[in-house]
Short mmCIF file of C-alpha atoms and ligand atoms in Angstrom, two decimals:
data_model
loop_
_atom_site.label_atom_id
_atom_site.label_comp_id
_atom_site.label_asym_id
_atom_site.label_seq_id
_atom_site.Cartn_x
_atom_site.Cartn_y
_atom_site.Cartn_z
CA UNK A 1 80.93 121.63 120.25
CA UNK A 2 83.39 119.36 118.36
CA UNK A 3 81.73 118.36 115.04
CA UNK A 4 80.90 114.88 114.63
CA UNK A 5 82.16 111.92 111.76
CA UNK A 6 80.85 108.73 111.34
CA UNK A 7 83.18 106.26 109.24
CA UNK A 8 82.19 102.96 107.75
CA UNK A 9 85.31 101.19 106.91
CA UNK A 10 87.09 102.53 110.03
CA UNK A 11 89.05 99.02 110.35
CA UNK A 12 90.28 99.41 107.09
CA UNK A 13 93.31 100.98 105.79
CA UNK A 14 91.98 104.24 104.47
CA UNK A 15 89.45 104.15 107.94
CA UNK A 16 92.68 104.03 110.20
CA UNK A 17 94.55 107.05 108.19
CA UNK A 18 90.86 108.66 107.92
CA UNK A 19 90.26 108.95 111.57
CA UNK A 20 93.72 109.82 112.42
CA UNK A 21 93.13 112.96 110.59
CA UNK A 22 89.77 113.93 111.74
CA UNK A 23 90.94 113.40 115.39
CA UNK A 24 93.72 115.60 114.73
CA UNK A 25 91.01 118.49 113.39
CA UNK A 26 89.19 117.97 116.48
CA UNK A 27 86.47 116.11 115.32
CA UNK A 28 84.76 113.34 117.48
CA UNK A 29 85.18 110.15 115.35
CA UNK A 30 82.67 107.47 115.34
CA UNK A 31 82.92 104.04 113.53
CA UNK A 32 80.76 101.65 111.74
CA UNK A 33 82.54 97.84 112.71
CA UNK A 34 80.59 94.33 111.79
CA UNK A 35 80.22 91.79 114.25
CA UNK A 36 82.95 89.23 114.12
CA UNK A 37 83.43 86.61 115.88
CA UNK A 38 87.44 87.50 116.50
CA UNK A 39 88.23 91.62 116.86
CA UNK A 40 90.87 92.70 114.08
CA UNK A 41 91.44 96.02 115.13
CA UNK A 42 95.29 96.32 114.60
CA UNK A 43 95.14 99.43 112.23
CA UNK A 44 93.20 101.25 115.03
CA UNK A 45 94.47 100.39 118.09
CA UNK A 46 96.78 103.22 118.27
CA UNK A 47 93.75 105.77 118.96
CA UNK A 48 90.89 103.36 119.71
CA UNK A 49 90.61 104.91 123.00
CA UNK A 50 89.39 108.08 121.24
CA UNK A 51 86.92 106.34 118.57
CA UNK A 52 83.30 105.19 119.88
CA UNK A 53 83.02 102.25 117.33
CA UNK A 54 79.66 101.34 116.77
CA UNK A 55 77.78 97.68 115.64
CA UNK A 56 76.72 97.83 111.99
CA UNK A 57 77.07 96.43 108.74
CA UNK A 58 76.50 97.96 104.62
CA UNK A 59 73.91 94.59 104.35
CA UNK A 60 71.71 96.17 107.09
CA UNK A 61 69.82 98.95 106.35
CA UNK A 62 68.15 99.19 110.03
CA UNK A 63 71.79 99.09 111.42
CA UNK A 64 73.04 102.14 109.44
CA UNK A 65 69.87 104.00 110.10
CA UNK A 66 70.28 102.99 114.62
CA UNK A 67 74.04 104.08 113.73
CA UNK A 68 73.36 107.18 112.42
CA UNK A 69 70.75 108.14 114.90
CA UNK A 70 72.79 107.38 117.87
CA UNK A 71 75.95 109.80 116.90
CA UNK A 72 74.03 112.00 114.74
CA UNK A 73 77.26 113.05 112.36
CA UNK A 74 77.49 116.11 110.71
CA UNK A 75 79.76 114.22 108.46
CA UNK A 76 79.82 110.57 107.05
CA UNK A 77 82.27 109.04 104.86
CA UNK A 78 81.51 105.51 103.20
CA UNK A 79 84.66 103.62 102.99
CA UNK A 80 83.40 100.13 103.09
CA UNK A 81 83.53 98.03 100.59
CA UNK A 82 84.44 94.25 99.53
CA UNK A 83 87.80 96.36 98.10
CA UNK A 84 89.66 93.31 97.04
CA UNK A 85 89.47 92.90 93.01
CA UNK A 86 90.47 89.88 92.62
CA UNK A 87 87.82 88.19 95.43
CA UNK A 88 85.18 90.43 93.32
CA UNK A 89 85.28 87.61 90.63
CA UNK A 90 84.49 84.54 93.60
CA UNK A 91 82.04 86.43 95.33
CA UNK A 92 80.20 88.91 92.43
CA UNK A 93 77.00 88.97 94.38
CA UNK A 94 78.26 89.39 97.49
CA UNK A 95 80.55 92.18 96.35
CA UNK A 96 77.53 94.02 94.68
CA UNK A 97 75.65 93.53 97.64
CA UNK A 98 78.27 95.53 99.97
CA UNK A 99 80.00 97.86 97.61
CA UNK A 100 77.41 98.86 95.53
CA UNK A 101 73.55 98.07 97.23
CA UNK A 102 75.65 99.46 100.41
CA UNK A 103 75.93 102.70 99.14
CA UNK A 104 72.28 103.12 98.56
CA UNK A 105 71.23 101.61 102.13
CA UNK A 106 73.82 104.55 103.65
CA UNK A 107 72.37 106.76 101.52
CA UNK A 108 68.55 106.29 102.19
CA UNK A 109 69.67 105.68 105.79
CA UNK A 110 71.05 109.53 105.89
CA UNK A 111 67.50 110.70 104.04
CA UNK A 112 65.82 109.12 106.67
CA UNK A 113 67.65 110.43 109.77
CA UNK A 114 69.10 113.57 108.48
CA UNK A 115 69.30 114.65 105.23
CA UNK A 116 71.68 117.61 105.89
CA UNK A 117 74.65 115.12 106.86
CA UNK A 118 77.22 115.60 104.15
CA UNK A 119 78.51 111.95 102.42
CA UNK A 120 81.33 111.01 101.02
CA UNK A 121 81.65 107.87 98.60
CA UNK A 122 84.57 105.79 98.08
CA UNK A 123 84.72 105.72 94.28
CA UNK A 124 87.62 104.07 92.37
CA UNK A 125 89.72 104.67 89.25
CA UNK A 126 88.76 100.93 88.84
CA UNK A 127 85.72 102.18 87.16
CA UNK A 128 87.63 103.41 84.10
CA UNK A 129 88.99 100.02 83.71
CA UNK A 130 89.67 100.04 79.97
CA UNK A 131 90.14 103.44 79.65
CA UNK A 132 88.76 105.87 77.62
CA UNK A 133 91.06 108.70 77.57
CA UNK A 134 94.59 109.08 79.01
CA UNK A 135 95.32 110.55 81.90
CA UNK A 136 91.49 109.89 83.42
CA UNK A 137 89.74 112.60 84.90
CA UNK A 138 86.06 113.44 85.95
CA UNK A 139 84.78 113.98 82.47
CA UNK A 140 86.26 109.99 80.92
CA UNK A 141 83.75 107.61 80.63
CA UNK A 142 83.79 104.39 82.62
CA UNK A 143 84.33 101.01 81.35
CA UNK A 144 84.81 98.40 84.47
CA UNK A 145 86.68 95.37 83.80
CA UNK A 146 85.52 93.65 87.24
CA UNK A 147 82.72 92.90 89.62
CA UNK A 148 83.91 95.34 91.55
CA UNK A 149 84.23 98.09 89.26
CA UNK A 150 81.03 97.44 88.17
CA UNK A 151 79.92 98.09 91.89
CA UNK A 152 81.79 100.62 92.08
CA UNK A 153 80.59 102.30 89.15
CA UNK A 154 76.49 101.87 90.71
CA UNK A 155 77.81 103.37 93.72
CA UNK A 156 79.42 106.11 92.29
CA UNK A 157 75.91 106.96 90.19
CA UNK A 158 73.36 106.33 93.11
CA UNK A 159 75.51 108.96 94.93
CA UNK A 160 75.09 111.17 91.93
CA UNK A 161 71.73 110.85 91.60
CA UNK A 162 70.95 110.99 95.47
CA UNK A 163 72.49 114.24 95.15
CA UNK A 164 70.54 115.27 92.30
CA UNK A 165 67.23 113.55 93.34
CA UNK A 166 66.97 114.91 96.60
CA UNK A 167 69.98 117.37 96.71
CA UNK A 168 72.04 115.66 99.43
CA UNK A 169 75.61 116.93 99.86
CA UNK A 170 76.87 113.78 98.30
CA UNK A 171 80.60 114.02 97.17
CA UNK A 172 82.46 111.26 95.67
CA UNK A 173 86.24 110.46 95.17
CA UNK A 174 87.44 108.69 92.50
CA UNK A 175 90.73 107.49 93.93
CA UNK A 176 93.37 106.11 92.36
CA UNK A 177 95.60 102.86 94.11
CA UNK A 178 96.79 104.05 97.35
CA UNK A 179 99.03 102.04 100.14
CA UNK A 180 100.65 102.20 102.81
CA UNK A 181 101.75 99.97 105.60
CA UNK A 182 98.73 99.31 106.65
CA UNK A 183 97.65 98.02 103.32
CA UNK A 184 96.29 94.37 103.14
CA UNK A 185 98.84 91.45 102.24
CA UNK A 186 96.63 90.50 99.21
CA UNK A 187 97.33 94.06 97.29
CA UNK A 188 100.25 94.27 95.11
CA UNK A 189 102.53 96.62 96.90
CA UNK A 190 102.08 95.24 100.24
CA UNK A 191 102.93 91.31 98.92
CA UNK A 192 105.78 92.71 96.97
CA UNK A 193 106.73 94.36 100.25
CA UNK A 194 106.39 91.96 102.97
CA UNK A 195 107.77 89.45 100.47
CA UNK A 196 110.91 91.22 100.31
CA UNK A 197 110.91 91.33 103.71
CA UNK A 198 110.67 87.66 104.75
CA UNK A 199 113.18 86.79 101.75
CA UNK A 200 115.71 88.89 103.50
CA UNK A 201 114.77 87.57 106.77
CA UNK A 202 115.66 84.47 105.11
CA UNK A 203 111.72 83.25 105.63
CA UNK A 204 111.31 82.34 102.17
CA UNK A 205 113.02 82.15 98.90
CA UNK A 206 110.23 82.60 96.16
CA UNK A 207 107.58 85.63 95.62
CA UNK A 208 104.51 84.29 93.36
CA UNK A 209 102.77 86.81 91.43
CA UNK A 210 100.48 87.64 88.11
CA UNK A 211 100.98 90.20 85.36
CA UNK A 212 104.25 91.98 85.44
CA UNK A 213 103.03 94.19 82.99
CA UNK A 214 100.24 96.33 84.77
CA UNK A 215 100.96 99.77 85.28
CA UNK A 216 99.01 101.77 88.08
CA UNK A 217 99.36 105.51 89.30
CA UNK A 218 100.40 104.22 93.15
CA UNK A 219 99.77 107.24 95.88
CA UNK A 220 99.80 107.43 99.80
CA UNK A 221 97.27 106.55 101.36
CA UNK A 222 97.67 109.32 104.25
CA UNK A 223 97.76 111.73 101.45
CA UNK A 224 94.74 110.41 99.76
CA UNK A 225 92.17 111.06 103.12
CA UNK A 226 92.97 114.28 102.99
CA UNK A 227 91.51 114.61 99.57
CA UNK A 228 88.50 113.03 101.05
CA UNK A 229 88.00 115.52 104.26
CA UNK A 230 88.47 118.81 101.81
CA UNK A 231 85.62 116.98 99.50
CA UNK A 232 83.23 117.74 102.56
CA UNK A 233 84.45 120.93 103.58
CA UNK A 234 83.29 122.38 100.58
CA UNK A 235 79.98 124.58 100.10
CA UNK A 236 78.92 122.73 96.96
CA UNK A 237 79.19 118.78 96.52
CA UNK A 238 80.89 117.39 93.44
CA UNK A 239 83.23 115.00 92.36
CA UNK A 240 87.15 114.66 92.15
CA UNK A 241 89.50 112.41 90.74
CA UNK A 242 92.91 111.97 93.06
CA UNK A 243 95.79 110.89 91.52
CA UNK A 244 99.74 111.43 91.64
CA UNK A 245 99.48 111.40 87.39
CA UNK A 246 102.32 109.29 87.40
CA UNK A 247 102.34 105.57 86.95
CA UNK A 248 104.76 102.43 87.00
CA UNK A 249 104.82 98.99 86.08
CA UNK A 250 104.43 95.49 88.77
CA UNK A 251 107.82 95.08 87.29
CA UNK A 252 108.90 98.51 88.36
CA UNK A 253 107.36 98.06 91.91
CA UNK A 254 109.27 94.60 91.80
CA UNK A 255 112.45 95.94 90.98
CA UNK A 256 111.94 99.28 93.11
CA UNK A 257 111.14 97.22 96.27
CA UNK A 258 113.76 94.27 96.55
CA UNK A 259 116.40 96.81 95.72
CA UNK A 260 115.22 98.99 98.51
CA UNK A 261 116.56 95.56 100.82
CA UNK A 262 119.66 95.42 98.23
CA UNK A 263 117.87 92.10 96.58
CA UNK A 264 117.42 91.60 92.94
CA UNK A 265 113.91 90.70 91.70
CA UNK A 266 114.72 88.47 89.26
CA UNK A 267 116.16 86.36 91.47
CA UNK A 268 113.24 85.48 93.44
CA UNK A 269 109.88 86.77 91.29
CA UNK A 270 108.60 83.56 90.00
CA UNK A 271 104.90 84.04 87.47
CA UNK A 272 102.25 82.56 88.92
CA UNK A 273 98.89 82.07 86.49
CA UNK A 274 96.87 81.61 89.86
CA UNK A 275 97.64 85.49 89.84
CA UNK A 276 96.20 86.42 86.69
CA UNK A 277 92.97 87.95 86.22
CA UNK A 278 89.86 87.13 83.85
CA UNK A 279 90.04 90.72 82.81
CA UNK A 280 92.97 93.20 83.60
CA UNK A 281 92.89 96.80 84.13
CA UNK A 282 95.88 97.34 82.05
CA UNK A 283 97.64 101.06 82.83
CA UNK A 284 95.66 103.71 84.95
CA UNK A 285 97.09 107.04 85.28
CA UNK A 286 94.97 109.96 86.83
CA UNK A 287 94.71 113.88 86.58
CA UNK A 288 93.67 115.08 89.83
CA UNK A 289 94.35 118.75 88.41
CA UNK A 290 90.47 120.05 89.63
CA UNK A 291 90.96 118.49 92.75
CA UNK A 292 94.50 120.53 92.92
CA UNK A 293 92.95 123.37 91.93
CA UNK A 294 89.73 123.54 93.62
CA UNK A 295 90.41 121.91 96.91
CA UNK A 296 94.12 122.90 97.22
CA UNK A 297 95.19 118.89 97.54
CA UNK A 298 98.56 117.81 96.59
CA UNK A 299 100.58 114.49 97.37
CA UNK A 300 103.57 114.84 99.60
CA UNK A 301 105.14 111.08 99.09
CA UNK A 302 106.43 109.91 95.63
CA UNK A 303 106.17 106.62 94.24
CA UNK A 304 109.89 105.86 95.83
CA UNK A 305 109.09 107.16 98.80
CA UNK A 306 106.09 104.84 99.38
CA UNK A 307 107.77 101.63 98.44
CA UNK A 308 110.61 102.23 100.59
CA UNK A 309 108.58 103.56 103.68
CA UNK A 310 106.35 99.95 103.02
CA UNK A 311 109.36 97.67 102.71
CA UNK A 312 111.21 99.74 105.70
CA UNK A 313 108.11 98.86 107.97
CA UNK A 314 107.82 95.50 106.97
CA UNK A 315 111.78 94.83 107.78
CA UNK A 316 111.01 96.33 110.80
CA UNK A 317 107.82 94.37 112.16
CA UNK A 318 110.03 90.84 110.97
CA UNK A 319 112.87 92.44 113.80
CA UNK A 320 110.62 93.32 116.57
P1 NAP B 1 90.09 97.89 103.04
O1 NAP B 1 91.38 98.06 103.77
O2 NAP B 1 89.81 96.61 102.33
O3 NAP B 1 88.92 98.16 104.10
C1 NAP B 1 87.58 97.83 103.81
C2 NAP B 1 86.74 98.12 105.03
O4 NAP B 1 85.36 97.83 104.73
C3 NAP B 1 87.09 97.30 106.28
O5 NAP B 1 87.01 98.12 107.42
C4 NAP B 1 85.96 96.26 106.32
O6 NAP B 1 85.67 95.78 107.60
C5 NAP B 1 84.80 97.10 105.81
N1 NAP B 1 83.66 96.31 105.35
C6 NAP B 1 83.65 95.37 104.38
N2 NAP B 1 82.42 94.89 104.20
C7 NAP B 1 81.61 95.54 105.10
C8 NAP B 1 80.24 95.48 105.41
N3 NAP B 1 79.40 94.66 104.77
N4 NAP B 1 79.75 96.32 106.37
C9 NAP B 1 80.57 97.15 107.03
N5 NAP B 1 81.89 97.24 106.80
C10 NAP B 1 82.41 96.44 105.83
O7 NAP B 1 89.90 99.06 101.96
P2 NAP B 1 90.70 100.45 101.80
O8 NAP B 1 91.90 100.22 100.97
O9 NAP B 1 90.81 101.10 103.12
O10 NAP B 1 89.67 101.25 100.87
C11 NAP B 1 88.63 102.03 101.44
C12 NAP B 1 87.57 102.26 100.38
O11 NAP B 1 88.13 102.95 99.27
C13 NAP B 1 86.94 101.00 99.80
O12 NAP B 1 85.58 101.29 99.51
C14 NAP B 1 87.70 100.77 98.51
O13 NAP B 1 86.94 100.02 97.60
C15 NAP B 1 87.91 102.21 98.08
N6 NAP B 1 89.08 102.46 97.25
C16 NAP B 1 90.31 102.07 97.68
C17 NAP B 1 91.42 102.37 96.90
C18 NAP B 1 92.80 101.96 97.33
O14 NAP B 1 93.72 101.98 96.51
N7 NAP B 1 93.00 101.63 98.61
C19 NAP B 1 91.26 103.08 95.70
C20 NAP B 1 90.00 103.50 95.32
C21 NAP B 1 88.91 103.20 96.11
P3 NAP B 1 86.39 94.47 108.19
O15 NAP B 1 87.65 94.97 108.84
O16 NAP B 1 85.39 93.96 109.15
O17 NAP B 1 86.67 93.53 107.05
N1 GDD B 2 96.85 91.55 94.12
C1 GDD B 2 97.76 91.14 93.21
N2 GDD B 2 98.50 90.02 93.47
N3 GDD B 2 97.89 91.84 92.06
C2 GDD B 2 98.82 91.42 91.18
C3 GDD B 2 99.63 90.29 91.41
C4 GDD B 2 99.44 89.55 92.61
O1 GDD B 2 100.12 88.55 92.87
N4 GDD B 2 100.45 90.15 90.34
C5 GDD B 2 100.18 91.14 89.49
N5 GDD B 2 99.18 91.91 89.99
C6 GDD B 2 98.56 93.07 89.32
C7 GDD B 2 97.04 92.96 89.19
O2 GDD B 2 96.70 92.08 88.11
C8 GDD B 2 96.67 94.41 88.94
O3 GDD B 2 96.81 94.71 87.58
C9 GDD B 2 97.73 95.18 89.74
O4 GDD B 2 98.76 94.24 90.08
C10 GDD B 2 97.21 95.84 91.01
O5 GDD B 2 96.50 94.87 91.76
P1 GDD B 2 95.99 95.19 93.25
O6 GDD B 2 97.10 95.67 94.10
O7 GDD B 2 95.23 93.99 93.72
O8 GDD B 2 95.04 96.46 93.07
P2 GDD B 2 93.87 96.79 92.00
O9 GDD B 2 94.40 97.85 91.10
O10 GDD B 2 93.30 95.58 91.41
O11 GDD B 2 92.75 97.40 92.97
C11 GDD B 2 93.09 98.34 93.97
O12 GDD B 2 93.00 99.65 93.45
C12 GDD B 2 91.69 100.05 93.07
C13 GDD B 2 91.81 101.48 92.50
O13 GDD B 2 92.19 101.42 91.15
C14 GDD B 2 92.14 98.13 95.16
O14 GDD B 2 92.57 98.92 96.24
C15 GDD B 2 90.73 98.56 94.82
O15 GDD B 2 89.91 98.52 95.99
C16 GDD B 2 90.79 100.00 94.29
O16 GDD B 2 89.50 100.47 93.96
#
């Protein structure tokens, strides 16, 4: 019997990489989409004949628990979450509602049907936010700068305590940024790398954005949901941080990305305060050297690499 996954977030960029990867370990893949009044399923597509996507939503307790009794996974992995920073500001309730009350409805939803289904929780190196220590690992102490990573950091402790409280096999991943290109438009990378792309094109001339001076530890997203399967193949839950332990600069990304289409950045990057934050995360870097150790996870695509697969793609979908 193949074993079974439920994702929440399956529309989502990690979601799409997420079930690729389960599908390829034979698993049967279910997914957790909200009703919508227009389907947005273009990161899925691909393989959406071999999902079963399922009606449900993180503000719905009843619809997680009908969810989770109609696939009955041996697996779950939380990925939803109001994920944009930025938006966490406009809509604080709203974002605690989802990304951090969400976690708690998945997690009394599993209690209720099946407390042997092992969880995984999307946590985020957004939770160190003015950081402790440098590089951040398991043991630094959180100090969120956002709405979000104060959501993020209730989510990561209700699936601590859940885990504690009634010994669930509750893992969670504190990830650092990952992209892609799948990643959403509003995220750094990707608007540095579609911009490129439709400056080339000749589309536009100008690419608006915030603080130059941000540095973040950038990964792959295809390499990150790896991290996230090996969390729940393990006997005993726990925690990991995932990291590449390097980290850049906006400016570097900047001047990385339009010389990846032969452009120069300065020539087009124009500062935008509309872009700037209320609080800034100002340099993350991670050590992911338990999760190396213990689950055997490395990254296989540098820094470089990512930026000029993203700004590759995005060239190409402007020529097709
Ligand atoms: P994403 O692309 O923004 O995807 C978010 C997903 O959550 C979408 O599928 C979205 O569905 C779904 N969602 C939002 N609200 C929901 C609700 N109320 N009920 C059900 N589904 C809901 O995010 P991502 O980059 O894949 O990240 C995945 C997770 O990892 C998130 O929890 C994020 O906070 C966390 N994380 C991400 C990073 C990173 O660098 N990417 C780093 C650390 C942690 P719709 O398609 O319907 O909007
Ligand atoms: N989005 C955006 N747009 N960010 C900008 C811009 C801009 O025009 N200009 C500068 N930045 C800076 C932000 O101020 C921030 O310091 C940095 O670029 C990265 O911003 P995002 O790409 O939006 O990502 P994030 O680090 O805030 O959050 C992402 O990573 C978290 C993990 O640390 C998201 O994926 C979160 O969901 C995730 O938890």
């Amino acid at each position: 019997m193949a074993k079974r996954a439920l994702i929440t977030g399956i529309t989502g960029q990690d979601g799409s990489y997420l079930a690729e990867l389960l599908l390829s370990e034979g698993y049967q893949v279910f997914g957790v989409v909200r009703r919508s009044s227009s389907q947005h399923f273009e990161r899925i597509g691909h393989i959406q004949d071999q999902l079963t996507l399922l009606s449900g939503d993180l503000m719905d307790e009843v619809s997680l628990i009908n969810v989770l009794r109609e696939c009955r996974p041996q697996e779950v992995y939380n990925l939803a979450a109001q994920s944009f920073v930025q938006t966490s500001w406009l809509q604080p309730v709203l974002t605690g509602e989802t990304t951090a009350l969400g976690v708690t409805r998945m997690l009394d939803a599993i209690r209720t049907v099946d407390p042997s289904i092992r969880f995984y929780q999307a946590s985020s190196s957004e939770m160190f936010g003015r950081v402790k220590s440098v590089p951040q690992n398991e043991e630094t102490d959180f100090y969120p700068r956002s709405p979000y990573g104060v959501a993020k950091v209730y989510g990561h402790w209700i699936t601590v305590n859940y885990r504690e409280s009634y010994q669930l096999h509750a893992s969670s991943g504190i990830l650092f940024n990952h992209e892609s290109p799948r990643r959403g438009l509003e995220f750094v990378t990707r608007k540095v790398t579609h911009g490129v792309a439709r400056i080339q094109a000749g589309l536009d001339t100008q690419l608006r954005l915030g603080n130059l001076d941000a540095q973040r530890d950038w990964g792959y997203a295809a390499d990150y949901v790896k991290a996230m399967y090996l969390m729940l193949q393990r006997d005993e839950p726990t925690d990991y941080v995932i990291a590449t332990g390097i980290s850049h600069s906006v400016r570097e990304l900047c001047e990385v990305a339009f010389g990846a289409a032969g452009l120069h950045w300065e020539d087009h990057v124009v500062l935008d305060p509309a872009f700037l934050r209320p609080a800034e995360v100002d340099h993350l870097i991670g050590d992911a050297a338990k999760a190396q150790q213990e689950l055997g996870w490395r990254c296989e695509v540098d820094f470089y690499g990512l930026i000029e697969m993203m700004v590759a793609a995005d060239i190409a979908a402007l020529t097709t």
